[in-house]
PDB file of C-alpha atoms in Angstrom:
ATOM      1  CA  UNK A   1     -88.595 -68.252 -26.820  1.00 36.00           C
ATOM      2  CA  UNK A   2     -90.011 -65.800 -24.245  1.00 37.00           C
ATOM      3  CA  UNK A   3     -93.991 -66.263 -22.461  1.00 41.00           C
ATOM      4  CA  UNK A   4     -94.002 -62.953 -22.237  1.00 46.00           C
ATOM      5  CA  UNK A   5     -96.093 -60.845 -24.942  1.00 56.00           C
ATOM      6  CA  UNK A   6     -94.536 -58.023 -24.820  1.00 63.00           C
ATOM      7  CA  UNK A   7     -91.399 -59.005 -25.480  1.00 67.00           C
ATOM      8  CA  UNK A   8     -92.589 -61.124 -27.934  1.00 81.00           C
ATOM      9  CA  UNK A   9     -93.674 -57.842 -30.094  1.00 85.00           C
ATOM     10  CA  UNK A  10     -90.937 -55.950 -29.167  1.00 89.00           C
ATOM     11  CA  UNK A  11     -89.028 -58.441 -30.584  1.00 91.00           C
ATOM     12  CA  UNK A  12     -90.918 -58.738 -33.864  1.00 93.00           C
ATOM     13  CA  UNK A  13     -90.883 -54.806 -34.389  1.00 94.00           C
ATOM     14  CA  UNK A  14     -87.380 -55.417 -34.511  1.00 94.00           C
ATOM     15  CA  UNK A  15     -86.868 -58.430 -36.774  1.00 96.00           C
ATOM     16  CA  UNK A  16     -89.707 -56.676 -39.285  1.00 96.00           C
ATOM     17  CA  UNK A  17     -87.151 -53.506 -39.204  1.00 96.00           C
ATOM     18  CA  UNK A  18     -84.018 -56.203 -38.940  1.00 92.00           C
ATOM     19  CA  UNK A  19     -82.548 -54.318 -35.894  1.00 89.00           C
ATOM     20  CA  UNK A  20     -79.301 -55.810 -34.648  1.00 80.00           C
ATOM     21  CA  UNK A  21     -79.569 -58.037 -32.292  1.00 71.00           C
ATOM     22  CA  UNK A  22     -83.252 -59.190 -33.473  1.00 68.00           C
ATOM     23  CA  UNK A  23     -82.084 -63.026 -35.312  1.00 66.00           C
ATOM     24  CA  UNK A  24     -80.765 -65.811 -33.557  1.00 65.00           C
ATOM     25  CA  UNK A  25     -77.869 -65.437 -31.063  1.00 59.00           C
ATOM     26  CA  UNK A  26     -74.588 -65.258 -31.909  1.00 56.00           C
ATOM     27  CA  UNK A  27     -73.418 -67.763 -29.413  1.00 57.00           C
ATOM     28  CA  UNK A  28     -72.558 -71.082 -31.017  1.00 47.00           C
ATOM     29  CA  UNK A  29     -71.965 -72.756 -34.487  1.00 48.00           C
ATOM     30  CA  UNK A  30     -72.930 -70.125 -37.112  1.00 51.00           C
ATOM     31  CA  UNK A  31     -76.229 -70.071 -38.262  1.00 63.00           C
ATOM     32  CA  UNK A  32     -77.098 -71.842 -41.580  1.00 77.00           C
ATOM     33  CA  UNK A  33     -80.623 -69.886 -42.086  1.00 91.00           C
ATOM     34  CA  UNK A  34     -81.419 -66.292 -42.740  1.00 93.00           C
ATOM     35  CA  UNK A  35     -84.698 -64.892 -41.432  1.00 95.00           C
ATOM     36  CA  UNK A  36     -85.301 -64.222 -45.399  1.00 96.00           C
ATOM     37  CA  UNK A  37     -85.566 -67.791 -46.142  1.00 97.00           C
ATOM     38  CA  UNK A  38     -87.342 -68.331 -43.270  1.00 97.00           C
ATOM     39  CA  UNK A  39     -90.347 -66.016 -44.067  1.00 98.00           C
ATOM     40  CA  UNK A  40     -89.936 -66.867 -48.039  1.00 98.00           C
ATOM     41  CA  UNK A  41     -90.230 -70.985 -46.463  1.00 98.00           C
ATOM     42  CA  UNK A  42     -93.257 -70.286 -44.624  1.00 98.00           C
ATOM     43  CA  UNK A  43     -94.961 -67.832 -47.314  1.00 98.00           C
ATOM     44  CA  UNK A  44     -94.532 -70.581 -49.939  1.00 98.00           C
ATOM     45  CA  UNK A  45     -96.126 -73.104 -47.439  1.00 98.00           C
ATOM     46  CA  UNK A  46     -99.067 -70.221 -46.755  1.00 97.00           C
ATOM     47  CA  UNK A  47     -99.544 -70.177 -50.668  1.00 97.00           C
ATOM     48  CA  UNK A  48     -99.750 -73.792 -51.461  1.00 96.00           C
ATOM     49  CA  UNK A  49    -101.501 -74.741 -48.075  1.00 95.00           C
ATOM     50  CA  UNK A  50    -103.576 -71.894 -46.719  1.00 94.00           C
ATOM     51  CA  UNK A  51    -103.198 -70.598 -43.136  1.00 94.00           C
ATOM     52  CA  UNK A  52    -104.630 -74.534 -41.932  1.00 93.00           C
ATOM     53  CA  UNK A  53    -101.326 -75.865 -43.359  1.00 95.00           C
ATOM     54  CA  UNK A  54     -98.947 -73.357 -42.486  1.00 97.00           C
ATOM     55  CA  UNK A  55     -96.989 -74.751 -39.243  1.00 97.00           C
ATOM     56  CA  UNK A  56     -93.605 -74.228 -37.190  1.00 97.00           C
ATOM     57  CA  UNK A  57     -92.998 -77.607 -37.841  1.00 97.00           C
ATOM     58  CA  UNK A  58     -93.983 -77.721 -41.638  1.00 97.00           C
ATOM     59  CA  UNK A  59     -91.835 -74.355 -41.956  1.00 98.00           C
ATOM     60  CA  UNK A  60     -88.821 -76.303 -39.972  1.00 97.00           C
ATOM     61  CA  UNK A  61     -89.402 -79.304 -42.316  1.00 97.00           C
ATOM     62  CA  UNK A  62     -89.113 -77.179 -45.623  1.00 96.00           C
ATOM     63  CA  UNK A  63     -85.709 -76.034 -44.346  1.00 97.00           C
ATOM     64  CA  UNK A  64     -84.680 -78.950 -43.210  1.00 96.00           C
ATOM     65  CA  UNK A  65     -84.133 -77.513 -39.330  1.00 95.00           C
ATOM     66  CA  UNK A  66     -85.897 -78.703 -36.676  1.00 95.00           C
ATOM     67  CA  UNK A  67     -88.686 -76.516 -34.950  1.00 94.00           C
ATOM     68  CA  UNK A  68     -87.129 -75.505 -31.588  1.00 95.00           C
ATOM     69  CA  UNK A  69     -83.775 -74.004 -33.959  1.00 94.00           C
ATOM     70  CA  UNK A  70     -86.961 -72.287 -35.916  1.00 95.00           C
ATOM     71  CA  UNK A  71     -87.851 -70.584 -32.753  1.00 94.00           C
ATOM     72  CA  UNK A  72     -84.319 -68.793 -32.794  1.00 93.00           C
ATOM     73  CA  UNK A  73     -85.476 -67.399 -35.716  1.00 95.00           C
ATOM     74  CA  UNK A  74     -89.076 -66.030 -35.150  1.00 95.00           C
ATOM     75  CA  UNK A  75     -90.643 -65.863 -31.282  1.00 93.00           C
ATOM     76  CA  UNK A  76     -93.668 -68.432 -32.983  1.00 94.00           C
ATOM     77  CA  UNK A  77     -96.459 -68.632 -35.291  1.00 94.00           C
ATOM     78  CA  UNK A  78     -97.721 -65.104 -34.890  1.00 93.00           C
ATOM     79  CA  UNK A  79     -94.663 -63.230 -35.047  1.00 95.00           C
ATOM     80  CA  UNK A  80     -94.164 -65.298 -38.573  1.00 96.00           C
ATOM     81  CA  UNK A  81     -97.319 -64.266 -39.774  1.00 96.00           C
ATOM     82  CA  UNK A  82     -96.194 -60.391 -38.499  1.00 95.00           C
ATOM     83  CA  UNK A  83     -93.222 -61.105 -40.661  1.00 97.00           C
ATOM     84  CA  UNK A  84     -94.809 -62.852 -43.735  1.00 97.00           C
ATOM     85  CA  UNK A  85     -97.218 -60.240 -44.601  1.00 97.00           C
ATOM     86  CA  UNK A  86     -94.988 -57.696 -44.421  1.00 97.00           C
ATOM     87  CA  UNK A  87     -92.836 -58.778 -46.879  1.00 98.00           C
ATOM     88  CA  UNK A  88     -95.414 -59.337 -48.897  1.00 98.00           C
ATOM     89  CA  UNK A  89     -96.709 -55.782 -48.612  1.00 97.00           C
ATOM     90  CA  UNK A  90     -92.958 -54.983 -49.426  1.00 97.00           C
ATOM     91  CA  UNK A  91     -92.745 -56.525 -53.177  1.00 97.00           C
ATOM     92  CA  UNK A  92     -96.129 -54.982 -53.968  1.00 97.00           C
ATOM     93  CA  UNK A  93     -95.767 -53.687 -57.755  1.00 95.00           C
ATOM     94  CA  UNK A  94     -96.766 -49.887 -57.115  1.00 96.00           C
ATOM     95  CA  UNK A  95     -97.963 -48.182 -60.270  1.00 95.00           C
ATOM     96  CA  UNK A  96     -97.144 -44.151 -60.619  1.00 95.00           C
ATOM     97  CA  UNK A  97     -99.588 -41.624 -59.868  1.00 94.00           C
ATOM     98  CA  UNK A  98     -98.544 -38.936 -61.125  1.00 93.00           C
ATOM     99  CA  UNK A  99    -100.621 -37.331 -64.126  1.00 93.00           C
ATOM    100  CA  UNK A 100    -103.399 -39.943 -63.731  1.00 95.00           C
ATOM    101  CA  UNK A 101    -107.022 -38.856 -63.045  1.00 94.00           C
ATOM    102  CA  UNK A 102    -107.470 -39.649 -59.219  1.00 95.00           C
ATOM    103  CA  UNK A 103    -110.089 -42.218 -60.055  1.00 96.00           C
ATOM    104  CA  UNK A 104    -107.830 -43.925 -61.831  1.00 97.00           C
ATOM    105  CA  UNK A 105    -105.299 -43.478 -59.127  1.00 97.00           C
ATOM    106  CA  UNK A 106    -107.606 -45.364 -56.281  1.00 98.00           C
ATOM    107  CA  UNK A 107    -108.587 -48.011 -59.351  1.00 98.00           C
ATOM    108  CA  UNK A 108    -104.754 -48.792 -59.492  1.00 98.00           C
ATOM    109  CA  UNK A 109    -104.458 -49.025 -55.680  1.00 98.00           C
ATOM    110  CA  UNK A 110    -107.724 -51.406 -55.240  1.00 98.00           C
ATOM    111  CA  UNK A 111    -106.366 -53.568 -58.103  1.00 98.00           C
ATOM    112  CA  UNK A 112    -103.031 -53.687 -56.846  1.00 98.00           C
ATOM    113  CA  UNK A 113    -104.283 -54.517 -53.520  1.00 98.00           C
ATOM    114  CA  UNK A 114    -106.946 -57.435 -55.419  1.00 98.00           C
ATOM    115  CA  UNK A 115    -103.679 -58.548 -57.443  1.00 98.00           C
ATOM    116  CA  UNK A 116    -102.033 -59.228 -53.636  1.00 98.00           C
ATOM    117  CA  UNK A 117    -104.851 -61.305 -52.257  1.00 97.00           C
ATOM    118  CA  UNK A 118    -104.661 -63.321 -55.813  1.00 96.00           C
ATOM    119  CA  UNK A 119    -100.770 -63.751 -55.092  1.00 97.00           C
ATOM    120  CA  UNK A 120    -101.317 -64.840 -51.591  1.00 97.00           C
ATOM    121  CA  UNK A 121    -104.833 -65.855 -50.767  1.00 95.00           C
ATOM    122  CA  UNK A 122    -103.632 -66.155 -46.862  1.00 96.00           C
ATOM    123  CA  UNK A 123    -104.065 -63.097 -46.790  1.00 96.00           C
ATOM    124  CA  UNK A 124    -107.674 -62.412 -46.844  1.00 92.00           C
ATOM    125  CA  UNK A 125    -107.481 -65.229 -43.758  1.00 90.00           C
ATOM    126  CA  UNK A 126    -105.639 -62.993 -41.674  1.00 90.00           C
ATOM    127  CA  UNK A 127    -107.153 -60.430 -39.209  1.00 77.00           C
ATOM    128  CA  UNK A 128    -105.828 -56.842 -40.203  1.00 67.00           C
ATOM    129  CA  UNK A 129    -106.964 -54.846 -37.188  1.00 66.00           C
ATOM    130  CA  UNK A 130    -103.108 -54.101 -35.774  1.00 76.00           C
ATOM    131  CA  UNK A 131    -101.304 -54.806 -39.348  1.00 83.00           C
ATOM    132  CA  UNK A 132     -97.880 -55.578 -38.935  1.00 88.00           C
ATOM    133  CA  UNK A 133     -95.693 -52.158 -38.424  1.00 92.00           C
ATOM    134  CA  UNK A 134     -92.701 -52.750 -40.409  1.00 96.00           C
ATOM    135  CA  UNK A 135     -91.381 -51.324 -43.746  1.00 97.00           C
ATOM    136  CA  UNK A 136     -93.312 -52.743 -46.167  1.00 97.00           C
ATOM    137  CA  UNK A 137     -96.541 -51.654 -44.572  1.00 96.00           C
ATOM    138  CA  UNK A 138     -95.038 -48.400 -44.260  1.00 97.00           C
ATOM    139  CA  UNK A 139     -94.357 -48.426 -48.016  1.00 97.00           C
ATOM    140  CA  UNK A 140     -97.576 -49.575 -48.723  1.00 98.00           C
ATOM    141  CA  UNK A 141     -99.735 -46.766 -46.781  1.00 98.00           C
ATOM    142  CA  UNK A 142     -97.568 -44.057 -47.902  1.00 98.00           C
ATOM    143  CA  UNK A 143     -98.173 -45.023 -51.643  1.00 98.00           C
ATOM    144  CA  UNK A 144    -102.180 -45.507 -51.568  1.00 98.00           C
ATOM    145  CA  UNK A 145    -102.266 -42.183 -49.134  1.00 98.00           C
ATOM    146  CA  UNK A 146    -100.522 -40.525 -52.527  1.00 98.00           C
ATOM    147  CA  UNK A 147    -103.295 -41.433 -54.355  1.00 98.00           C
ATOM    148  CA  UNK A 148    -105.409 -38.714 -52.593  1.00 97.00           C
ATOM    149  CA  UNK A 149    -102.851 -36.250 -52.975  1.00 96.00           C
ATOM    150  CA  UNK A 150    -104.798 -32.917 -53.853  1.00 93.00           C
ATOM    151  CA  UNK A 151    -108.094 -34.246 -53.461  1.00 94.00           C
ATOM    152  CA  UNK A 152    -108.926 -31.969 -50.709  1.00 92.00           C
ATOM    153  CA  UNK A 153    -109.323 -34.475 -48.213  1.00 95.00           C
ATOM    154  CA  UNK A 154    -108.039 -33.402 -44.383  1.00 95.00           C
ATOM    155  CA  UNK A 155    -105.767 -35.857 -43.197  1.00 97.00           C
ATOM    156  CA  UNK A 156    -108.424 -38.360 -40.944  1.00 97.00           C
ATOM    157  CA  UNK A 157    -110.962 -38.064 -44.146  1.00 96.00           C
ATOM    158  CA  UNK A 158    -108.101 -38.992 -46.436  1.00 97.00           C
ATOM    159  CA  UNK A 159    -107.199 -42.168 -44.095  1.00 97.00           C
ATOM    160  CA  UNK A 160    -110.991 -42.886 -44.012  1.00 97.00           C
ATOM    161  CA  UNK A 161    -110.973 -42.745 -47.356  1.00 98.00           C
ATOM    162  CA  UNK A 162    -108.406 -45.512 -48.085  1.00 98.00           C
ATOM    163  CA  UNK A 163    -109.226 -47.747 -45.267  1.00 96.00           C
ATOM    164  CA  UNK A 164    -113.315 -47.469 -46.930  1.00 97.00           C
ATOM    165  CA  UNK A 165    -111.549 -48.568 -50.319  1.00 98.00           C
ATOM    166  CA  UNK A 166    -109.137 -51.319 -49.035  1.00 97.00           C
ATOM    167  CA  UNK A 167    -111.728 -52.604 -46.657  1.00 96.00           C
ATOM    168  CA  UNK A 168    -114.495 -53.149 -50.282  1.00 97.00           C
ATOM    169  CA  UNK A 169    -110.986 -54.989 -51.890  1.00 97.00           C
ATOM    170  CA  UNK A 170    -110.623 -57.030 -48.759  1.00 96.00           C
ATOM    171  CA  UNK A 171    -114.586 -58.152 -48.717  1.00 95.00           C
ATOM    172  CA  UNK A 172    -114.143 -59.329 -52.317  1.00 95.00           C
ATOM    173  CA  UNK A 173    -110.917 -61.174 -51.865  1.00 95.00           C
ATOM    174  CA  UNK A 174    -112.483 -62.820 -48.523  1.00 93.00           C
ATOM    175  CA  UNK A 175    -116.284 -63.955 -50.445  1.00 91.00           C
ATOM    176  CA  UNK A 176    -113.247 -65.377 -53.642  1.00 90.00           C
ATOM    177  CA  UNK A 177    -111.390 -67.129 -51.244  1.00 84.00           C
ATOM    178  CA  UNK A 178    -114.627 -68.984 -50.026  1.00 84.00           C
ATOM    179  CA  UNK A 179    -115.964 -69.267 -53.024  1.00 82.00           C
ATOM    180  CA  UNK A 180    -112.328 -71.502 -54.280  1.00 78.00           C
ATOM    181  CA  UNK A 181    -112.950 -73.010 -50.805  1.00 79.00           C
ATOM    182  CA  UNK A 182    -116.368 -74.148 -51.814  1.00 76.00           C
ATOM    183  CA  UNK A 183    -115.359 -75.816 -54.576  1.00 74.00           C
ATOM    184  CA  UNK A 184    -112.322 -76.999 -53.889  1.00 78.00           C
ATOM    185  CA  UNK A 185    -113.732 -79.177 -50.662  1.00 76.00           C
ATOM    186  CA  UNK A 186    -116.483 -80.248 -52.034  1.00 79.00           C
ATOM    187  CA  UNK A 187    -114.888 -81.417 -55.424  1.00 78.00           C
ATOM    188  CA  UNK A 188    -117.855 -79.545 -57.432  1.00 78.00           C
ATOM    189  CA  UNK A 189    -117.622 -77.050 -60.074  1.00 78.00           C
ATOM    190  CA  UNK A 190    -120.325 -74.326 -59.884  1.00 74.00           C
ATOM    191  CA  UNK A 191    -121.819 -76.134 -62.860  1.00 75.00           C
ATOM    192  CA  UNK A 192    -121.884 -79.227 -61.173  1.00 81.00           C
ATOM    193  CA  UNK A 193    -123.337 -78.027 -57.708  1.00 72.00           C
ATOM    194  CA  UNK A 194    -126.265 -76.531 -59.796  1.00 69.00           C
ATOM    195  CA  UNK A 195    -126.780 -79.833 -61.899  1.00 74.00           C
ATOM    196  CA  UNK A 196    -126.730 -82.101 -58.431  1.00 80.00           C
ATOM    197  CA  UNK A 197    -129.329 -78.943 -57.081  1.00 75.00           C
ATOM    198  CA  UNK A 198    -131.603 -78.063 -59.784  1.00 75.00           C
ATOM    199  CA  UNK A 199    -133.533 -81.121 -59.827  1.00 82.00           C
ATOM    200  CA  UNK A 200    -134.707 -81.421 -55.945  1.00 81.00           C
ATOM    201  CA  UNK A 201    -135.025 -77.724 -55.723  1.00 79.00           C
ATOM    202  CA  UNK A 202    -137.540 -77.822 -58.948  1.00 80.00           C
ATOM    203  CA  UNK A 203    -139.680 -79.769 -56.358  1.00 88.00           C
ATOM    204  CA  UNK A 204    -139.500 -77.463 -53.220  1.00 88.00           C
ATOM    205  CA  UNK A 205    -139.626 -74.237 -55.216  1.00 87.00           C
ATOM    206  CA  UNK A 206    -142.232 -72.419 -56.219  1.00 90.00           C
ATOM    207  CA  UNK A 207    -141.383 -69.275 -58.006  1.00 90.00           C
ATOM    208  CA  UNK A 208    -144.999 -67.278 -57.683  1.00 92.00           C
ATOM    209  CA  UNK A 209    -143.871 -67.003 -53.928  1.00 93.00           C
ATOM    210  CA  UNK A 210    -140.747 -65.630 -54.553  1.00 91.00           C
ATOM    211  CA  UNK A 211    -141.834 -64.136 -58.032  1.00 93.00           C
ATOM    212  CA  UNK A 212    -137.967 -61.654 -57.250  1.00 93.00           C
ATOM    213  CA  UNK A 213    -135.974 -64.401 -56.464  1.00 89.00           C
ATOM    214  CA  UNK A 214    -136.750 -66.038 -58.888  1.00 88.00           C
ATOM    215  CA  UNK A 215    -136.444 -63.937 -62.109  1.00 90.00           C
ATOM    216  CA  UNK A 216    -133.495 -62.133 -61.205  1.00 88.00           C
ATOM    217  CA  UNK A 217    -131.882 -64.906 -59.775  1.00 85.00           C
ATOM    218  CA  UNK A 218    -132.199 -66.862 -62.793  1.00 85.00           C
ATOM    219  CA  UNK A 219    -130.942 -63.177 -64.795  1.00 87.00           C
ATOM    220  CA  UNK A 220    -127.577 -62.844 -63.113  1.00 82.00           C
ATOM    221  CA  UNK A 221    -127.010 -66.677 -62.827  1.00 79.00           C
ATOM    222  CA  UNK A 222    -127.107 -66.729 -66.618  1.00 80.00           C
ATOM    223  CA  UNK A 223    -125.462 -63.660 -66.493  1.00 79.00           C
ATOM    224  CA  UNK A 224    -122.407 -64.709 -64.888  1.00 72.00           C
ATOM    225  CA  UNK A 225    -122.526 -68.558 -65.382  1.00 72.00           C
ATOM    226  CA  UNK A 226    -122.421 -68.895 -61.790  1.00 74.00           C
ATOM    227  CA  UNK A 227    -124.150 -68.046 -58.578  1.00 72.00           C
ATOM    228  CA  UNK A 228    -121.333 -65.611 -57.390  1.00 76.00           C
ATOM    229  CA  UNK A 229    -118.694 -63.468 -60.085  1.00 87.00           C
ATOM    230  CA  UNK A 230    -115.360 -62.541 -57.938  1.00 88.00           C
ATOM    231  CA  UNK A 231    -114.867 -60.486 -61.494  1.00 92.00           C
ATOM    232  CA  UNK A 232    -118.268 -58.567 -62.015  1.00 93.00           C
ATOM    233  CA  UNK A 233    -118.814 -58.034 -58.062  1.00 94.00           C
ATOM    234  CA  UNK A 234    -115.323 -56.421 -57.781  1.00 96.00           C
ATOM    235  CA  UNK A 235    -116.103 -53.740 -61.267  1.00 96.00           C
ATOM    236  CA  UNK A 236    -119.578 -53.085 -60.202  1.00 96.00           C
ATOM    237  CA  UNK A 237    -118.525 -52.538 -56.874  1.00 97.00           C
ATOM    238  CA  UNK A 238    -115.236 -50.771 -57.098  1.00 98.00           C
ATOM    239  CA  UNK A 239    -117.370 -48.174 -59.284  1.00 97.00           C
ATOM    240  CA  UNK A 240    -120.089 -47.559 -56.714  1.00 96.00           C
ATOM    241  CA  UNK A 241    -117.285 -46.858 -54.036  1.00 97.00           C
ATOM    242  CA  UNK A 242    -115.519 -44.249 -56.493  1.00 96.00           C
ATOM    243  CA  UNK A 243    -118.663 -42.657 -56.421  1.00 95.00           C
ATOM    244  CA  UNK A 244    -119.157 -42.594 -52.587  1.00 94.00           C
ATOM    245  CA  UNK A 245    -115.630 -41.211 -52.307  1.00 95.00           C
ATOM    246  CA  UNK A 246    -116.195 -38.555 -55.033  1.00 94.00           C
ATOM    247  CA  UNK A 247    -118.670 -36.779 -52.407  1.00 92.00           C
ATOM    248  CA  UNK A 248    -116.388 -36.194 -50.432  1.00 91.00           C
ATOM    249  CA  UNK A 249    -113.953 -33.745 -52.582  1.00 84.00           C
ATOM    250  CA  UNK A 250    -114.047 -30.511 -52.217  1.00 56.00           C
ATOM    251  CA  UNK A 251    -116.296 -28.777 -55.197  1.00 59.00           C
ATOM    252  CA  UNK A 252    -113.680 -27.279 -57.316  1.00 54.00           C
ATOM    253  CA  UNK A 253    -110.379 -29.628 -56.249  1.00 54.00           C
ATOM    254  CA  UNK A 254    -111.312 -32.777 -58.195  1.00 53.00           C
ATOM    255  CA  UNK A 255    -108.571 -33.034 -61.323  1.00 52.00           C
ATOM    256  CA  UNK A 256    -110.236 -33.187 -64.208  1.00 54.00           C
ATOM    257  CA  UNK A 257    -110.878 -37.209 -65.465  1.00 56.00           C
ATOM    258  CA  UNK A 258    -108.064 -36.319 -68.498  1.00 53.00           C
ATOM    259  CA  UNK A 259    -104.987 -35.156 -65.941  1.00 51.00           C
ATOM    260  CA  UNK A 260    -105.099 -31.822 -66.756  1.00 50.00           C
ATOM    261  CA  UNK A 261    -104.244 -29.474 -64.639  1.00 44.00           C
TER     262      UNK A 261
END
């Protein structure tokens, strides 16, 4: 282990890109781990424990090493989590583009990107603001840049474009992941937590002052069966942002909606 940052990331650049010389030294009795199992230890942790349960020593435990040979592996915690999403980004299922409308093309990359979070619901704990710059976010941002491909877009619009659409997948996966959360700590279904509700809020409500509140509130709750719809906000909203983006083609460059040239 080093306290210094810097080589901290230089070192993780390299393990994400598996430079030589980036695992464990080759001093000593040959190593029993691979960095593989490593990250595939501490993702399966991640999935069945969130972020809260993912440790050093949990990971160590799982592979039945202790934590200080872990840290011959990764430089710590962060560097892991460098490591672990980038794999993930990596065995992304990526649908073709080619022939397909380009609304249907940023469709497949939003739902892709949804079907991630789903996968790995970690991920919509993690910040994203310097992702992890190894090969499978390479991969990932030259597929969903693809999608643009001959929209007319100049190259900062076209990267506006996608971060705009990954950033509405993101807030959906985030307000689904609380939404589990909710009921997972506090052992209630949706149903329930309106049965325990309704009958004290009956006495504190009165629906002529919020005459808005209260009709459509009452509309999309028996709309959806629920207060919040991961499923409905994510269609209604992945339409309205297809719209925003269509704006900004150039008149005359849009492919037609059938793939036709």
């Amino acid at each position: 282990m080093t306290d210094e940052p810097g080589a901290d990331a230089a070192r993780t650049l390299r393990l994400l890109w598996r430079e030589p010389g980036s695992g464990p030294p080759r001093r000593g009795p040959r190593q029993a781990l691979s960095i593989d199992a490593v990250i595939e230890a501490a993702t399966a942790l991640a999935d069945a424990d969130g972020l809260d349960g993912l440790t050093m020593r949990g990971v160590a435990q799982r592979l039945g090493v202790t934590p200080m040979t872990l840290y011959t592996y990764v430089p710590g915690k962060a560097a892991l989590l460098d490591l672990m999403l980038d794999a993930a980004y990596l065995r992304m299922p990526r649908g073709a583009h080619d022939g397909m409308p380009w609304r249907a093309r940023l469709e497949g990359v939003a739902r892709e990107n949804r079907a991630l979070y789903r996968r790995h619901p970690w991920v919509a704990e993690l910040p994203v603001s310097r992702p992890p710059l190894g090969p499978g976010v390479m991969a990932k941002y030259e597929h969903e840049l693809a999608a643009f491909d001959g929209l007319g877009l100049d190259d900062v619009t076209a990267d506006a474009a996608l971060t705009y659409l990954l950033g509405f997948v993101e807030s959906v996966a985030r307000a689904e992941f609380r939404a589990h959360a909710a009921v997972r700590d506090s052992a209630l279904t949706d149903e329930q937590w309106w049965a325990t509700h309704a009958p004290v809020l009956a006495t504190v409500f009165d629906p002529s002052r919020y005459p808005r509140a209260a009709r459509i509130g009452s509309a999309a709750g028996q709309a959806h069966h629920s207060a919040y719809d991961p499923e409905h906000a994510f269609t209604f909203g992945l339409g309205r942002v297809l719209d925003g983006l269509a704006a900004l083609v150039e008149p005359g460059r849009v492919p037609p909606e059938d793939g036709t040239p």
